[in-house]
Coordinates of N, CA and C and ligand atoms in Angstrom, one line a residue:
M35 N 15.1 7.6 -15.7 CA 15.2 6.6 -14.6 C 14.7 5.2 -15.1
A36 N 13.6 5.3 -15.8 CA 13.0 4.0 -16.3 C 13.9 3.3 -17.2
D37 N 14.8 4.0 -17.9 CA 15.7 3.4 -18.8 C 16.6 2.3 -18.2
A38 N 16.8 2.6 -16.9 CA 17.7 1.7 -16.1 C 17.1 0.3 -15.8
V39 N 15.7 0.2 -15.9 CA 15.1 -1.0 -15.5 C 15.2 -2.0 -16.7
D40 N 15.4 -3.2 -16.4 CA 15.4 -4.2 -17.5 C 14.1 -4.1 -18.3
A41 N 14.2 -3.8 -19.6 CA 13.1 -3.5 -20.4 C 12.0 -4.6 -20.3
G42 N 12.4 -5.9 -20.1 CA 11.5 -7.0 -20.1 C 10.6 -6.9 -18.8
L43 N 11.1 -6.2 -17.8 CA 10.3 -6.2 -16.6 C 9.3 -5.0 -16.6
L44 N 9.5 -4.0 -17.4 CA 8.7 -2.8 -17.4 C 7.2 -3.2 -17.6
G45 N 6.4 -2.7 -16.8 CA 4.9 -2.9 -17.0 C 4.5 -4.3 -16.5
R46 N 5.4 -5.1 -16.0 CA 5.1 -6.5 -15.8 C 5.3 -6.9 -14.3
M47 N 5.5 -6.0 -13.4 CA 5.7 -6.4 -12.1 C 4.5 -6.2 -11.2
K48 N 4.4 -7.1 -10.3 CA 3.3 -7.1 -9.3 C 3.9 -6.8 -7.9
V49 N 3.6 -5.7 -7.4 CA 4.4 -5.2 -6.2 C 3.4 -4.7 -5.2
I50 N 3.7 -5.0 -3.9 CA 3.0 -4.4 -2.8 C 3.9 -3.4 -2.1
L51 N 3.4 -2.2 -1.8 CA 4.1 -1.3 -1.0 C 3.5 -1.3 0.4
L52 N 4.3 -1.8 1.4 CA 3.8 -2.0 2.8 C 4.5 -1.0 3.7
G53 N 3.8 -0.6 4.7 CA 4.4 0.3 5.7 C 3.3 1.1 6.4
P54 N 3.7 1.7 7.6 CA 2.8 2.4 8.4 C 2.2 3.6 7.8
P55 N 1.0 4.1 8.2 CA 0.5 5.3 7.7 C 1.4 6.5 8.0
G56 N 1.7 7.3 6.9 CA 2.6 8.4 7.1 C 4.0 8.1 6.7
A57 N 4.3 6.9 6.2 CA 5.6 6.5 5.8 C 6.0 7.1 4.5
G58 N 5.1 7.7 3.8 CA 5.4 8.3 2.5 C 5.1 7.4 1.3
K59 N 4.3 6.3 1.6 CA 4.0 5.3 0.5 C 3.3 6.0 -0.7
G60 N 2.5 7.0 -0.4 CA 1.7 7.6 -1.6 C 2.7 8.2 -2.6
S61 N 3.6 9.0 -2.1 CA 4.6 9.7 -3.0 C 5.5 8.7 -3.6
Q62 N 6.0 7.7 -2.9 CA 6.8 6.7 -3.4 C 6.1 5.9 -4.5
A63 N 4.8 5.6 -4.2 CA 4.1 4.8 -5.2 C 4.0 5.6 -6.5
Q64 N 3.9 6.9 -6.5 CA 3.9 7.6 -7.8 C 5.2 7.5 -8.5
F65 N 6.3 7.6 -7.8 CA 7.6 7.5 -8.5 C 7.8 6.1 -9.1
L66 N 7.5 5.1 -8.2 CA 7.7 3.7 -8.7 C 6.8 3.4 -9.8
S67 N 5.6 3.9 -9.8 CA 4.6 3.6 -10.8 C 5.2 4.1 -12.2
E68 N 5.7 5.3 -12.1 CA 6.3 5.9 -13.4 C 7.5 5.1 -13.8
S69 N 8.4 4.8 -12.9 CA 9.7 4.2 -13.3 C 9.4 2.8 -13.8
L70 N 8.5 2.1 -13.1 CA 8.3 0.6 -13.5 C 7.1 0.5 -14.5
R71 N 6.5 1.6 -14.8 CA 5.3 1.6 -15.7 C 4.2 0.6 -15.3
I72 N 3.9 0.7 -14.1 CA 2.7 -0.1 -13.6 C 1.8 0.9 -12.9
P73 N 0.5 0.6 -12.9 CA -0.5 1.5 -12.3 C -0.3 1.4 -10.8
A74 N -0.3 2.6 -10.1 CA -0.3 2.7 -8.6 C -1.8 2.6 -8.2
I75 N -2.1 1.6 -7.4 CA -3.5 1.4 -6.9 C -3.5 1.6 -5.4
S76 N -4.1 2.7 -5.0 CA -4.2 3.1 -3.6 C -5.7 2.8 -3.1
T77 N -5.9 1.9 -2.3 CA -7.2 1.6 -1.8 C -7.7 2.8 -1.0
G78 N -6.8 3.5 -0.2 CA -7.2 4.6 0.6 C -7.8 5.7 -0.4
E79 N -7.1 6.0 -1.5 CA -7.6 7.0 -2.4 C -8.9 6.5 -3.1
M80 N -9.0 5.3 -3.4 CA -10.3 4.8 -4.0 C -11.4 5.0 -3.0
L81 N -11.2 4.7 -1.7 CA -12.2 4.9 -0.7 C -12.5 6.4 -0.5
R82 N -11.5 7.2 -0.5 CA -11.7 8.7 -0.3 C -12.6 9.2 -1.5
G83 N -12.3 8.6 -2.7 CA -13.1 9.0 -3.8 C -14.5 8.6 -3.7
A84 N -14.8 7.4 -3.1 CA -16.1 7.0 -2.9 C -16.9 7.8 -1.9
V85 N -16.1 8.2 -0.9 CA -16.7 9.1 0.2 C -17.1 10.4 -0.5
A86 N -16.2 11.0 -1.3 CA -16.4 12.3 -1.9 C -17.6 12.2 -2.8
E87 N -17.8 11.1 -3.5 CA -18.9 10.9 -4.5 C -20.2 10.7 -3.8
G88 N -20.1 10.2 -2.5 CA -21.3 9.9 -1.8 C -22.0 8.6 -2.3
S89 N -21.2 7.7 -2.9 CA -21.7 6.4 -3.3 C -22.1 5.5 -2.2
D90 N -22.7 4.4 -2.5 CA -23.1 3.4 -1.4 C -21.8 3.0 -0.6
L91 N -20.8 2.7 -1.4 CA -19.5 2.3 -0.7 C -19.0 3.5 0.2
G92 N -19.1 4.7 -0.3 CA -18.6 5.8 0.4 C -19.4 6.0 1.7
R93 N -20.7 5.9 1.6 CA -21.5 6.0 2.8 C -21.2 5.0 3.9
K94 N -20.9 3.8 3.3 CA -20.6 2.7 4.3 C -19.2 2.9 5.0
V95 N -18.2 3.5 4.3 CA -16.9 3.5 4.9 C -16.5 4.8 5.5
G96 N -17.2 5.9 5.2 CA -16.8 7.2 5.7 C -16.5 7.3 7.2
G97 N -17.5 6.8 8.0 CA -17.3 6.9 9.5 C -16.1 6.1 9.9
I98 N -16.0 4.9 9.3 CA -14.9 4.0 9.8 C -13.5 4.6 9.5
M99 N -13.4 5.2 8.3 CA -12.2 5.9 7.9 C -11.9 7.1 8.9
A100 N -12.9 7.9 9.2 CA -12.7 9.0 10.0 C -12.2 8.7 11.4
R101 N -12.5 7.4 11.8 CA -12.0 7.0 13.2 C -10.7 6.3 13.1
G102 N -10.2 6.1 11.9 CA -8.9 5.5 11.7 C -8.9 4.0 11.8
H103 N -10.1 3.4 11.7 CA -10.3 2.0 11.7 C -10.2 1.4 10.3
L104 N -10.1 0.1 10.3 CA -10.1 -0.6 8.9 C -11.5 -0.9 8.5
V105 N -11.7 -0.8 7.2 CA -12.9 -1.2 6.5 C -12.8 -2.8 6.5
D106 N -14.0 -3.4 6.6 CA -14.0 -4.9 6.7 C -13.4 -5.6 5.5
D107 N -12.8 -6.8 5.8 CA -12.1 -7.5 4.7 C -13.0 -7.8 3.5
G108 N -14.2 -8.2 3.8 CA -15.1 -8.5 2.7 C -15.4 -7.4 1.7
T109 N -15.6 -6.2 2.3 CA -15.8 -5.0 1.4 C -14.5 -4.7 0.6
M110 N -13.4 -4.8 1.3 CA -12.1 -4.5 0.6 C -11.8 -5.6 -0.5
A111 N -12.2 -6.8 -0.2 CA -12.0 -7.9 -1.3 C -12.8 -7.5 -2.5
D112 N -14.0 -7.0 -2.4 CA -14.8 -6.6 -3.6 C -14.1 -5.4 -4.3
V113 N -13.7 -4.4 -3.5 CA -13.0 -3.2 -4.1 C -11.8 -3.6 -4.9
V114 N -10.9 -4.4 -4.3 CA -9.6 -4.8 -4.9 C -9.8 -5.7 -6.0
E115 N -10.7 -6.7 -5.9 CA -10.9 -7.6 -7.0 C -11.4 -6.9 -8.3
E116 N -12.4 -6.0 -8.1 CA -12.9 -5.2 -9.2 C -11.8 -4.4 -9.9
R117 N -11.0 -3.8 -9.0 CA -9.9 -2.9 -9.6 C -8.8 -3.7 -10.3
L118 N -8.5 -4.9 -9.8 CA -7.4 -5.7 -10.4 C -7.9 -6.4 -11.7
R119 N -9.2 -6.5 -11.8 CA -9.7 -7.0 -13.1 C -9.6 -6.1 -14.3
K120 N -9.4 -4.8 -14.0 CA -9.3 -3.8 -15.1 C -8.1 -4.1 -15.9
E121 N -8.2 -3.8 -17.2 CA -7.2 -4.1 -18.2 C -5.8 -3.6 -17.8
D122 N -5.7 -2.3 -17.3 CA -4.4 -1.7 -17.0 C -3.6 -2.5 -15.9
A123 N -4.3 -3.3 -15.1 CA -3.6 -4.0 -14.0 C -3.3 -5.4 -14.3
R124 N -3.6 -5.9 -15.5 CA -3.5 -7.3 -15.8 C -2.1 -7.8 -15.7
E125 N -1.2 -7.0 -16.3 CA 0.2 -7.5 -16.3 C 1.1 -7.1 -15.1
G126 N 0.7 -6.0 -14.5 CA 1.5 -5.5 -13.4 C 0.7 -4.4 -12.6
F127 N 1.1 -4.2 -11.4 CA 0.5 -3.2 -10.5 C 1.3 -3.0 -9.3
L128 N 1.1 -1.8 -8.7 CA 1.7 -1.5 -7.4 C 0.6 -1.2 -6.5
L129 N 0.5 -2.0 -5.5 CA -0.6 -1.8 -4.5 C -0.1 -1.0 -3.3
D130 N -0.8 0.1 -3.0 CA -0.5 0.9 -1.9 C -1.6 0.9 -0.9
G131 N -1.5 0.3 0.2 CA -2.6 0.3 1.2 C -3.4 -1.0 1.2
Y132 N -3.0 -2.0 0.4 CA -3.7 -3.3 0.4 C -2.6 -4.3 0.1
P133 N -2.5 -5.4 0.8 CA -3.4 -5.8 1.9 C -2.9 -5.2 3.2
R134 N -3.9 -5.2 4.2 CA -3.6 -4.6 5.5 C -3.9 -5.6 6.6
T135 N -4.4 -6.8 6.3 CA -4.6 -7.8 7.3 C -4.2 -9.2 6.6
L136 N -4.0 -10.2 7.5 CA -3.7 -11.5 6.9 C -4.8 -12.0 6.0
P137 N -6.1 -11.9 6.4 CA -7.1 -12.4 5.5 C -7.1 -11.6 4.1
Q138 N -6.7 -10.4 4.1 CA -6.6 -9.6 2.9 C -5.5 -10.2 2.0
A139 N -4.4 -10.6 2.7 CA -3.2 -11.1 2.0 C -3.7 -12.5 1.3
E140 N -4.5 -13.2 2.0 CA -5.0 -14.5 1.5 C -5.9 -14.2 0.3
T141 N -6.8 -13.2 0.4 CA -7.7 -12.8 -0.7 C -6.8 -12.5 -1.9
L142 N -5.8 -11.7 -1.7 CA -5.0 -11.3 -2.9 C -4.3 -12.5 -3.5
A143 N -3.8 -13.4 -2.6 CA -3.1 -14.6 -3.1 C -4.1 -15.4 -4.0
G144 N -5.4 -15.5 -3.5 CA -6.4 -16.2 -4.3 C -6.7 -15.6 -5.6
I145 N -6.8 -14.3 -5.7 CA -7.0 -13.5 -6.9 C -5.9 -13.8 -7.9
L146 N -4.7 -13.8 -7.4 CA -3.5 -14.0 -8.3 C -3.4 -15.5 -8.7
D147 N -3.7 -16.4 -7.8 CA -3.7 -17.8 -8.2 C -4.7 -18.1 -9.3
R148 N -5.9 -17.5 -9.2 CA -6.9 -17.8 -10.2 C -6.5 -17.3 -11.6
S149 N -5.6 -16.2 -11.6 CA -5.1 -15.8 -12.9 C -3.7 -16.3 -13.2
R150 N -3.4 -17.4 -12.5 CA -2.1 -18.1 -12.6 C -0.9 -17.0 -12.6
S151 N -1.0 -16.2 -11.6 CA 0.0 -15.1 -11.5 C 0.5 -15.1 -10.1
A152 N 1.5 -14.3 -9.8 CA 2.1 -14.2 -8.5 C 2.7 -12.8 -8.2
L153 N 2.9 -12.5 -7.0 CA 3.6 -11.3 -6.6 C 5.1 -11.4 -6.9
D154 N 5.7 -10.2 -7.3 CA 7.2 -10.2 -7.5 C 7.9 -9.7 -6.3
A155 N 7.3 -8.8 -5.6 CA 8.0 -8.2 -4.4 C 7.1 -7.5 -3.5
V156 N 7.4 -7.5 -2.2 CA 6.7 -6.7 -1.2 C 7.8 -5.7 -0.6
L157 N 7.6 -4.4 -0.8 CA 8.5 -3.4 -0.3 C 8.0 -2.8 1.0
L158 N 8.8 -3.0 2.0 CA 8.4 -2.5 3.3 C 9.1 -1.2 3.6
V159 N 8.4 -0.1 3.8 CA 9.0 1.2 4.1 C 8.9 1.4 5.6
E160 N 10.1 1.4 6.3 CA 10.1 1.5 7.7 C 10.4 2.9 8.2
V161 N 9.6 3.4 9.2 CA 9.8 4.7 9.8 C 9.4 4.6 11.2
P162 N 10.2 5.2 12.2 CA 9.9 5.1 13.6 C 8.6 5.8 13.9
E163 N 7.9 5.3 14.9 CA 6.5 5.8 15.2 C 6.4 7.3 15.5
E164 N 7.3 7.8 16.3 CA 7.2 9.2 16.7 C 7.4 10.1 15.4
E165 N 8.2 9.7 14.5 CA 8.4 10.5 13.2 C 7.1 10.4 12.4
L166 N 6.4 9.3 12.5 CA 5.1 9.2 11.8 C 4.0 10.1 12.4
V167 N 4.0 10.2 13.7 CA 3.0 11.1 14.3 C 3.4 12.5 13.9
R168 N 4.7 12.9 14.0 CA 5.1 14.2 13.6 C 4.6 14.6 12.2
R169 N 4.9 13.7 11.2 CA 4.6 13.9 9.8 C 3.1 14.0 9.6
A170 N 2.3 13.1 10.3 CA 0.9 13.1 10.1 C 0.3 14.4 10.6
L171 N 0.8 15.0 11.7 CA 0.2 16.2 12.2 C 0.6 17.4 11.3
L172 N 1.7 17.3 10.6 CA 2.0 18.3 9.6 C 1.0 18.3 8.4
R173 N 0.6 17.0 8.1 CA -0.2 16.9 6.9 C -1.7 17.4 7.1
Q174 N -2.2 17.2 8.3 CA -3.5 17.7 8.7 C -4.6 17.3 7.7
R175 N -4.7 16.0 7.4 CA -5.9 15.6 6.7 C -7.0 15.4 7.7
D176 N -8.2 15.2 7.2 CA -9.4 15.1 8.1 C -9.2 14.0 9.1
D177 N -8.6 12.9 8.7 CA -8.4 11.8 9.6 C -7.0 11.8 10.2
D178 N -6.4 13.0 10.3 CA -5.1 13.1 10.8 C -5.0 13.8 12.2
K179 N -6.1 13.9 12.9 CA -6.0 14.4 14.3 C -5.3 13.5 15.1
E180 N -4.6 14.0 16.1 CA -3.6 13.1 16.8 C -4.2 11.8 17.3
E181 N -5.4 11.8 17.9 CA -5.9 10.6 18.4 C -6.3 9.6 17.3
V182 N -6.6 10.2 16.1 CA -6.9 9.3 15.0 C -5.6 8.7 14.4
V183 N -4.6 9.6 14.4 CA -3.2 9.1 13.9 C -2.8 8.0 14.8
R184 N -2.9 8.1 16.1 CA -2.5 7.1 17.1 C -3.4 5.8 16.8
A185 N -4.6 6.0 16.6 CA -5.5 4.8 16.3 C -5.0 4.1 15.1
R186 N -4.7 4.8 14.0 CA -4.3 4.2 12.8 C -2.9 3.5 13.0
L187 N -2.1 4.0 13.8 CA -0.8 3.4 14.1 C -1.0 2.1 14.9
Q188 N -1.9 2.1 15.8 CA -2.2 0.9 16.6 C -2.8 -0.2 15.7
V189 N -3.7 0.2 14.8 CA -4.3 -0.7 13.9 C -3.2 -1.3 13.0
Y190 N -2.3 -0.5 12.6 CA -1.2 -1.0 11.8 C -0.3 -2.0 12.6
R191 N 0.0 -1.6 13.8 CA 0.8 -2.6 14.7 C 0.1 -3.9 14.8
E192 N -1.2 -3.8 15.2 CA -1.9 -5.0 15.5 C -2.3 -5.9 14.3
Q193 N -2.8 -5.2 13.3 CA -3.4 -6.0 12.2 C -2.5 -6.1 10.9
T194 N -1.6 -5.1 10.7 CA -0.9 -5.1 9.5 C 0.5 -5.7 9.6
T195 N 1.2 -5.4 10.8 CA 2.6 -6.0 10.9 C 2.7 -7.5 10.8
P196 N 1.6 -8.3 11.1 CA 1.8 -9.7 10.8 C 2.1 -10.0 9.3
L197 N 1.8 -9.1 8.5 CA 2.1 -9.3 7.0 C 3.6 -9.4 6.8
I198 N 4.4 -8.7 7.6 CA 5.8 -8.7 7.4 C 6.4 -10.1 7.5
G199 N 6.0 -10.8 8.5 CA 6.5 -12.2 8.6 C 5.9 -13.1 7.5
Y200 N 4.6 -12.8 7.2 CA 3.9 -13.6 6.1 C 4.7 -13.5 4.8
Y201 N 5.1 -12.3 4.4 CA 5.8 -12.1 3.1 C 7.2 -12.5 3.2
R202 N 7.8 -12.3 4.4 CA 9.2 -12.7 4.6 C 9.4 -14.2 4.4
E203 N 8.4 -15.0 5.0 CA 8.5 -16.4 4.9 C 8.3 -16.9 3.4
R204 N 7.7 -16.0 2.6 CA 7.5 -16.4 1.2 C 8.6 -15.8 0.3
G205 N 9.6 -15.2 1.0 CA 10.8 -14.7 0.3 C 10.6 -13.5 -0.6
L206 N 9.5 -12.7 -0.2 CA 9.2 -11.6 -1.1 C 9.5 -10.2 -0.4
L207 N 9.8 -10.2 0.9 CA 10.0 -9.0 1.6 C 11.3 -8.3 1.3
R208 N 11.3 -7.0 1.0 CA 12.5 -6.1 1.0 C 12.2 -4.9 1.9
A209 N 13.0 -4.8 3.0 CA 12.8 -3.7 3.9 C 13.7 -2.5 3.5
I210 N 13.1 -1.3 3.5 CA 13.8 -0.1 3.2 C 13.6 0.9 4.3
D211 N 14.7 1.6 4.7 CA 14.7 2.6 5.7 C 14.0 3.9 5.1
G212 N 12.8 4.1 5.6 CA 12.0 5.3 5.1 C 12.2 6.6 5.8
N213 N 13.1 6.6 6.8 CA 13.4 7.8 7.6 C 14.6 8.5 7.0
R214 N 14.5 8.9 5.7 CA 15.6 9.5 5.0 C 14.9 10.5 4.0
P215 N 15.7 11.3 3.4 CA 15.1 12.2 2.3 C 14.4 11.4 1.2
I216 N 13.4 11.9 0.7 CA 12.5 11.2 -0.2 C 13.2 10.6 -1.4
E217 N 14.2 11.3 -1.9 CA 14.9 10.8 -3.1 C 15.7 9.5 -2.8
E218 N 16.3 9.6 -1.5 CA 17.1 8.4 -1.1 C 16.2 7.2 -0.9
V219 N 15.0 7.4 -0.4 CA 14.1 6.3 -0.2 C 13.7 5.7 -1.6
T220 N 13.4 6.6 -2.5 CA 13.0 6.2 -3.9 C 14.2 5.3 -4.5
A221 N 15.4 5.8 -4.3 CA 16.6 5.1 -4.9 C 16.7 3.7 -4.3
S222 N 16.5 3.6 -3.0 CA 16.6 2.3 -2.4 C 15.4 1.4 -2.9
L223 N 14.3 2.0 -3.0 CA 13.1 1.1 -3.5 C 13.4 0.6 -4.9
L224 N 13.9 1.5 -5.7 CA 14.2 1.0 -7.1 C 15.4 0.0 -7.1
G225 N 16.3 0.3 -6.1 CA 17.5 -0.7 -6.0 C 17.0 -2.1 -5.7
A226 N 15.8 -2.2 -5.0 CA 15.3 -3.5 -4.7 C 15.0 -4.3 -6.0
F227 N 14.9 -3.6 -7.1 CA 14.7 -4.3 -8.4 C 16.0 -4.4 -9.2
G228 N 17.1 -4.0 -8.5 CA 18.3 -4.1 -9.2 C 18.5 -2.8 -10.1
V229 N 17.8 -1.8 -9.9 CA 17.9 -0.6 -10.7 C 18.8 0.4 -10.0
Q230 N 19.8 0.9 -10.7 CA 20.7 1.9 -10.2 C 20.2 3.2 -10.6
V231 N 20.2 4.2 -9.6 CA 19.8 5.5 -10.1 C 20.8 6.5 -9.6
Ligands
AMP575 P1 -4.7 5.1 3.5 O1 -4.8 6.2 2.5 O2 -4.1 3.9 2.8 O3 -4.0 5.4 4.7 O4 -6.1 4.6 3.8 C1 -7.0 5.5 4.5 C2 -8.1 4.7 5.2 O5 -8.9 4.0 4.3 C3 -7.6 3.7 6.2 O6 -7.3 4.3 7.5 C4 -8.8 2.8 6.3 O7 -9.8 3.3 7.1 C5 -9.2 2.7 4.8 N1 -8.5 1.6 4.1 C6 -7.6 1.8 3.0 N2 -7.2 0.6 2.6 C7 -7.7 -0.3 3.4 C8 -7.6 -1.7 3.5 N3 -6.8 -2.4 2.7 N4 -8.3 -2.4 4.4 C9 -9.1 -1.7 5.3 N5 -9.3 -0.4 5.3 C10 -8.6 0.3 4.4

């Protein structure tokens, strides 16, 4: 699959995967990361790792995550800045789960500006809300109880959807219908880079 990508772009793209909780961003991030040869960076996974470790960060965010709320922008800025400074993310990355608020988008823009860099694309995976609730209840993660799922969707609607307009205005947004079989969604996402699969 990766052979179809313009070789000059491999490993050099800076991409955001945007979409509601349960849209399948995690699985798609893995496929895209392999095809485009860029590290998939999931802030949710990083935070779950911190909770499992029992680190200071984990103790700070555990309760917030369990309620389906967002960790504050300042804490997330530290987490993301430190991760993007690592060598493997210098030339390219796929961000899954960040940014989730307008201030986070501004933080990311600042980090990229300082390294004289810019985003290449923001891929929006769209799935209807009832389908998201159904999928989340099938997954049964700790923070996937129905009221928590609904809370996460409300947080997405209120705090994250403004990013759609923000990135559309900047000419970066590519919307993909995520309510289809997983391989079709992957093909459309890669298609956004002109890749035929
Ligand atoms: P996710 O796996 O991306 O759905 O993230 C799981 C949880 O981690 C979210 O419900 C939030 O509590 C927290 N989280 C992950 N990324 C962020 C972020 N960018 N800003 C605030 N909270 C986040």
